[in-house]
């Protein structure tokens, strides 16, 4: 999420963590807008057109993540391609499924479970499909269903390092064990 602001110095581009954080920028309290930015170092441009070109380049970036499948599958991975602002395209074995997230639409967790179901009997090897993966209420709410905890890591970490057990639902590791309940 980007914002363009005209200042005395020119045009500043602010990068926001997400649409949720950007919306929070409009609350009328000291310091809140700046805390919603990814960085306090804002890019400044003298001409609006150049700033808009930079924004377009940033927003045109295509993010593709490959999520592996278990080795007995006909294909080694699926591709998940994020298209700004809320759409995901999943591609596997010549099939493409597109889903859009965001309120009141499903969140990324719900979409991921749908993809896991669509792949069956193939097995998607990711944290969301692993028996070791768990959500806490707060991790689910704060990440919009994108992050939870790996019990394998939680059991091995001291309390002061527990944050290291946080994992994205599409990550994976050698401890993967399919969750049969999904």
mmCIF file of C-alpha atoms in Angstrom:
data_model
loop_
_atom_site.group_PDB
_atom_site.id
_atom_site.type_symbol
_atom_site.label_atom_id
_atom_site.label_comp_id
_atom_site.label_asym_id
_atom_site.label_seq_id
_atom_site.Cartn_x
_atom_site.Cartn_y
_atom_site.Cartn_z
ATOM 1 C CA UNK A 1 0.000 0.000 0.000
ATOM 2 C CA UNK A 2 1.423 3.357 -1.026
ATOM 3 C CA UNK A 3 0.425 6.940 -0.385
ATOM 4 C CA UNK A 4 1.482 10.107 -2.185
ATOM 5 C CA UNK A 5 1.636 13.367 -0.225
ATOM 6 C CA UNK A 6 2.520 16.843 -1.507
ATOM 7 C CA UNK A 7 4.884 18.694 0.844
ATOM 8 C CA UNK A 8 7.057 21.849 0.640
ATOM 9 C CA UNK A 9 9.917 19.618 -0.577
ATOM 10 C CA UNK A 10 7.931 17.941 -3.369
ATOM 11 C CA UNK A 11 6.012 14.681 -3.430
ATOM 12 C CA UNK A 12 6.644 12.007 -0.815
ATOM 13 C CA UNK A 13 5.803 8.335 -1.233
ATOM 14 C CA UNK A 14 4.941 6.455 1.940
ATOM 15 C CA UNK A 15 4.918 2.649 2.004
ATOM 16 C CA UNK A 16 2.349 1.182 4.362
ATOM 17 C CA UNK A 17 2.330 -2.320 5.829
ATOM 18 C CA UNK A 18 -1.198 -3.035 4.591
ATOM 19 C CA UNK A 19 -4.538 -1.481 3.784
ATOM 20 C CA UNK A 20 -5.552 -1.997 7.412
ATOM 21 C CA UNK A 21 -2.552 0.050 8.609
ATOM 22 C CA UNK A 22 -3.176 2.692 5.935
ATOM 23 C CA UNK A 23 -6.796 3.112 7.069
ATOM 24 C CA UNK A 24 -5.515 3.518 10.641
ATOM 25 C CA UNK A 25 -3.406 6.468 9.508
ATOM 26 C CA UNK A 26 -6.450 8.706 9.464
ATOM 27 C CA UNK A 27 -7.043 8.568 13.214
ATOM 28 C CA UNK A 28 -6.486 11.966 14.718
ATOM 29 C CA UNK A 29 -3.774 11.226 17.272
ATOM 30 C CA UNK A 30 -0.136 12.195 17.499
ATOM 31 C CA UNK A 31 2.306 9.716 15.992
ATOM 32 C CA UNK A 32 -0.220 7.197 14.676
ATOM 33 C CA UNK A 33 0.255 7.926 10.953
ATOM 34 C CA UNK A 34 4.044 7.623 11.110
ATOM 35 C CA UNK A 35 3.857 4.324 13.014
ATOM 36 C CA UNK A 36 1.840 2.844 10.150
ATOM 37 C CA UNK A 37 4.694 3.322 7.667
ATOM 38 C CA UNK A 38 7.217 0.619 6.759
ATOM 39 C CA UNK A 39 10.046 3.160 7.021
ATOM 40 C CA UNK A 40 10.489 6.705 8.275
ATOM 41 C CA UNK A 41 12.718 7.406 5.261
ATOM 42 C CA UNK A 42 10.245 8.582 2.646
ATOM 43 C CA UNK A 43 11.169 8.874 -1.008
ATOM 44 C CA UNK A 44 10.783 12.481 -2.168
ATOM 45 C CA UNK A 45 10.345 13.579 -5.799
ATOM 46 C CA UNK A 46 10.213 17.074 -7.252
ATOM 47 C CA UNK A 47 7.702 16.155 -9.967
ATOM 48 C CA UNK A 48 4.385 14.430 -9.336
ATOM 49 C CA UNK A 49 4.623 12.454 -12.597
ATOM 50 C CA UNK A 50 7.942 10.909 -11.572
ATOM 51 C CA UNK A 51 6.534 9.983 -8.164
ATOM 52 C CA UNK A 52 3.505 8.374 -9.832
ATOM 53 C CA UNK A 53 5.795 6.425 -12.172
ATOM 54 C CA UNK A 54 7.736 5.101 -9.180
ATOM 55 C CA UNK A 55 4.499 4.111 -7.474
ATOM 56 C CA UNK A 56 3.260 2.323 -10.580
ATOM 57 C CA UNK A 57 6.527 0.386 -10.817
ATOM 58 C CA UNK A 58 6.238 -0.650 -7.157
ATOM 59 C CA UNK A 59 2.607 -1.702 -7.507
ATOM 60 C CA UNK A 60 3.304 -3.610 -10.733
ATOM 61 C CA UNK A 61 5.694 -5.998 -9.030
ATOM 62 C CA UNK A 62 4.493 -9.578 -9.272
ATOM 63 C CA UNK A 63 5.008 -11.772 -6.243
ATOM 64 C CA UNK A 64 5.063 -15.519 -6.916
ATOM 65 C CA UNK A 65 5.524 -18.091 -4.189
ATOM 66 C CA UNK A 66 6.099 -21.753 -4.898
ATOM 67 C CA UNK A 67 4.610 -24.095 -2.332
ATOM 68 C CA UNK A 68 5.858 -27.692 -2.630
ATOM 69 C CA UNK A 69 3.720 -30.790 -2.829
ATOM 70 C CA UNK A 70 4.750 -34.160 -1.449
ATOM 71 C CA UNK A 71 7.036 -36.080 -3.801
ATOM 72 C CA UNK A 72 4.458 -38.656 -4.900
ATOM 73 C CA UNK A 73 2.496 -35.924 -6.706
ATOM 74 C CA UNK A 74 2.427 -35.441 -10.480
ATOM 75 C CA UNK A 75 3.799 -31.948 -9.917
ATOM 76 C CA UNK A 76 6.428 -30.649 -7.487
ATOM 77 C CA UNK A 77 4.757 -27.402 -6.402
ATOM 78 C CA UNK A 78 1.903 -24.989 -6.922
ATOM 79 C CA UNK A 79 2.442 -21.351 -7.728
ATOM 80 C CA UNK A 80 0.639 -18.699 -5.713
ATOM 81 C CA UNK A 81 0.777 -15.337 -7.469
ATOM 82 C CA UNK A 82 -0.316 -12.226 -5.599
ATOM 83 C CA UNK A 83 -1.920 -9.482 -7.686
ATOM 84 C CA UNK A 84 -2.368 -6.103 -5.999
ATOM 85 C CA UNK A 85 -4.447 -5.343 -4.041
ATOM 86 C CA UNK A 86 -6.212 -8.540 -2.813
ATOM 87 C CA UNK A 87 -6.184 -11.281 -5.445
ATOM 88 C CA UNK A 88 -4.296 -14.579 -5.518
ATOM 89 C CA UNK A 89 -3.918 -16.863 -8.531
ATOM 90 C CA UNK A 90 -3.024 -20.475 -7.796
ATOM 91 C CA UNK A 91 -1.623 -22.537 -10.633
ATOM 92 C CA UNK A 92 -0.961 -26.278 -10.600
ATOM 93 C CA UNK A 93 -1.058 -29.101 -13.108
ATOM 94 C CA UNK A 94 -2.592 -26.877 -15.820
ATOM 95 C CA UNK A 95 -5.351 -25.620 -13.495
ATOM 96 C CA UNK A 96 -5.663 -22.017 -12.347
ATOM 97 C CA UNK A 97 -7.841 -20.895 -9.438
ATOM 98 C CA UNK A 98 -8.255 -17.211 -8.563
ATOM 99 C CA UNK A 99 -9.510 -15.938 -5.222
ATOM 100 C CA UNK A 100 -9.886 -12.467 -3.725
ATOM 101 C CA UNK A 101 -9.453 -11.833 -0.005
ATOM 102 C CA UNK A 102 -10.605 -9.103 2.344
ATOM 103 C CA UNK A 103 -13.659 -8.288 4.388
ATOM 104 C CA UNK A 104 -16.369 -9.506 3.799
ATOM 105 C CA UNK A 105 -14.584 -11.966 1.498
ATOM 106 C CA UNK A 106 -12.584 -14.886 2.928
ATOM 107 C CA UNK A 107 -9.154 -14.301 4.449
ATOM 108 C CA UNK A 108 -5.984 -15.998 3.216
ATOM 109 C CA UNK A 109 -6.401 -18.885 5.668
ATOM 110 C CA UNK A 110 -9.834 -19.767 4.312
ATOM 111 C CA UNK A 111 -8.564 -19.490 0.733
ATOM 112 C CA UNK A 112 -5.550 -21.713 1.578
ATOM 113 C CA UNK A 113 -7.753 -24.423 3.066
ATOM 114 C CA UNK A 114 -9.885 -24.305 -0.091
ATOM 115 C CA UNK A 115 -6.762 -24.814 -2.230
ATOM 116 C CA UNK A 116 -5.564 -27.664 0.019
ATOM 117 C CA UNK A 117 -8.976 -29.317 -0.493
ATOM 118 C CA UNK A 118 -8.904 -28.719 -4.266
ATOM 119 C CA UNK A 119 -5.521 -30.453 -4.547
ATOM 120 C CA UNK A 120 -6.619 -33.679 -2.864
ATOM 121 C CA UNK A 121 -5.524 -36.449 -3.126
ATOM 122 C CA UNK A 122 -2.292 -34.500 -3.730
ATOM 123 C CA UNK A 123 -0.769 -33.043 -0.566
ATOM 124 C CA UNK A 124 0.308 -29.415 -0.264
ATOM 125 C CA UNK A 125 3.431 -29.315 1.910
ATOM 126 C CA UNK A 126 2.966 -26.102 3.882
ATOM 127 C CA UNK A 127 2.571 -25.112 7.511
ATOM 128 C CA UNK A 128 -1.197 -24.638 7.178
ATOM 129 C CA UNK A 129 -1.507 -28.299 6.143
ATOM 130 C CA UNK A 130 0.831 -29.593 8.896
ATOM 131 C CA UNK A 131 -0.155 -31.213 12.207
ATOM 132 C CA UNK A 132 2.478 -29.120 14.010
ATOM 133 C CA UNK A 133 0.886 -25.799 12.973
ATOM 134 C CA UNK A 134 -1.444 -24.027 15.418
ATOM 135 C CA UNK A 135 -3.073 -20.637 15.626
ATOM 136 C CA UNK A 136 -3.440 -18.652 18.783
ATOM 137 C CA UNK A 137 -6.471 -16.384 18.768
ATOM 138 C CA UNK A 138 -4.246 -13.365 18.637
ATOM 139 C CA UNK A 139 -1.955 -14.667 15.865
ATOM 140 C CA UNK A 140 -4.982 -15.401 13.688
ATOM 141 C CA UNK A 141 -6.640 -12.047 14.310
ATOM 142 C CA UNK A 142 -3.494 -9.935 14.038
ATOM 143 C CA UNK A 143 -2.263 -11.601 10.827
ATOM 144 C CA UNK A 144 -5.637 -12.082 9.148
ATOM 145 C CA UNK A 145 -5.032 -15.825 9.170
ATOM 146 C CA UNK A 146 -1.556 -15.559 7.595
ATOM 147 C CA UNK A 147 0.570 -16.592 10.589
ATOM 148 C CA UNK A 148 0.524 -19.067 13.452
ATOM 149 C CA UNK A 149 2.946 -21.138 15.511
ATOM 150 C CA UNK A 150 4.928 -24.298 14.859
ATOM 151 C CA UNK A 151 4.711 -26.625 17.872
ATOM 152 C CA UNK A 152 7.981 -28.340 16.880
ATOM 153 C CA UNK A 153 9.796 -25.054 17.335
ATOM 154 C CA UNK A 154 7.732 -23.825 20.300
ATOM 155 C CA UNK A 155 8.709 -26.905 22.330
ATOM 156 C CA UNK A 156 12.407 -26.341 21.638
ATOM 157 C CA UNK A 157 12.561 -22.591 22.310
ATOM 158 C CA UNK A 158 12.969 -20.720 25.587
ATOM 159 C CA UNK A 159 10.089 -18.401 26.475
ATOM 160 C CA UNK A 160 12.170 -15.344 25.593
ATOM 161 C CA UNK A 161 12.660 -16.706 22.043
ATOM 162 C CA UNK A 162 9.091 -18.009 21.561
ATOM 163 C CA UNK A 163 8.455 -15.394 18.882
ATOM 164 C CA UNK A 164 10.814 -17.359 16.601
ATOM 165 C CA UNK A 165 8.148 -20.091 16.388
ATOM 166 C CA UNK A 166 5.839 -17.769 14.403
ATOM 167 C CA UNK A 167 5.446 -19.053 10.866
ATOM 168 C CA UNK A 168 3.598 -18.063 7.711
ATOM 169 C CA UNK A 169 0.911 -20.517 6.580
ATOM 170 C CA UNK A 170 2.728 -21.123 3.268
ATOM 171 C CA UNK A 171 6.162 -21.888 4.735
ATOM 172 C CA UNK A 172 7.410 -25.445 5.177
ATOM 173 C CA UNK A 173 10.230 -27.438 6.722
ATOM 174 C CA UNK A 174 11.516 -31.008 7.096
ATOM 175 C CA UNK A 175 9.189 -31.634 10.074
ATOM 176 C CA UNK A 176 6.101 -31.572 7.830
ATOM 177 C CA UNK A 177 3.425 -34.103 8.736
ATOM 178 C CA UNK A 178 0.096 -33.865 6.910
ATOM 179 C CA UNK A 179 -2.894 -32.715 8.920
ATOM 180 C CA UNK A 180 -5.566 -35.270 7.962
ATOM 181 C CA UNK A 181 -8.359 -33.092 9.412
ATOM 182 C CA UNK A 182 -8.093 -30.438 6.708
#
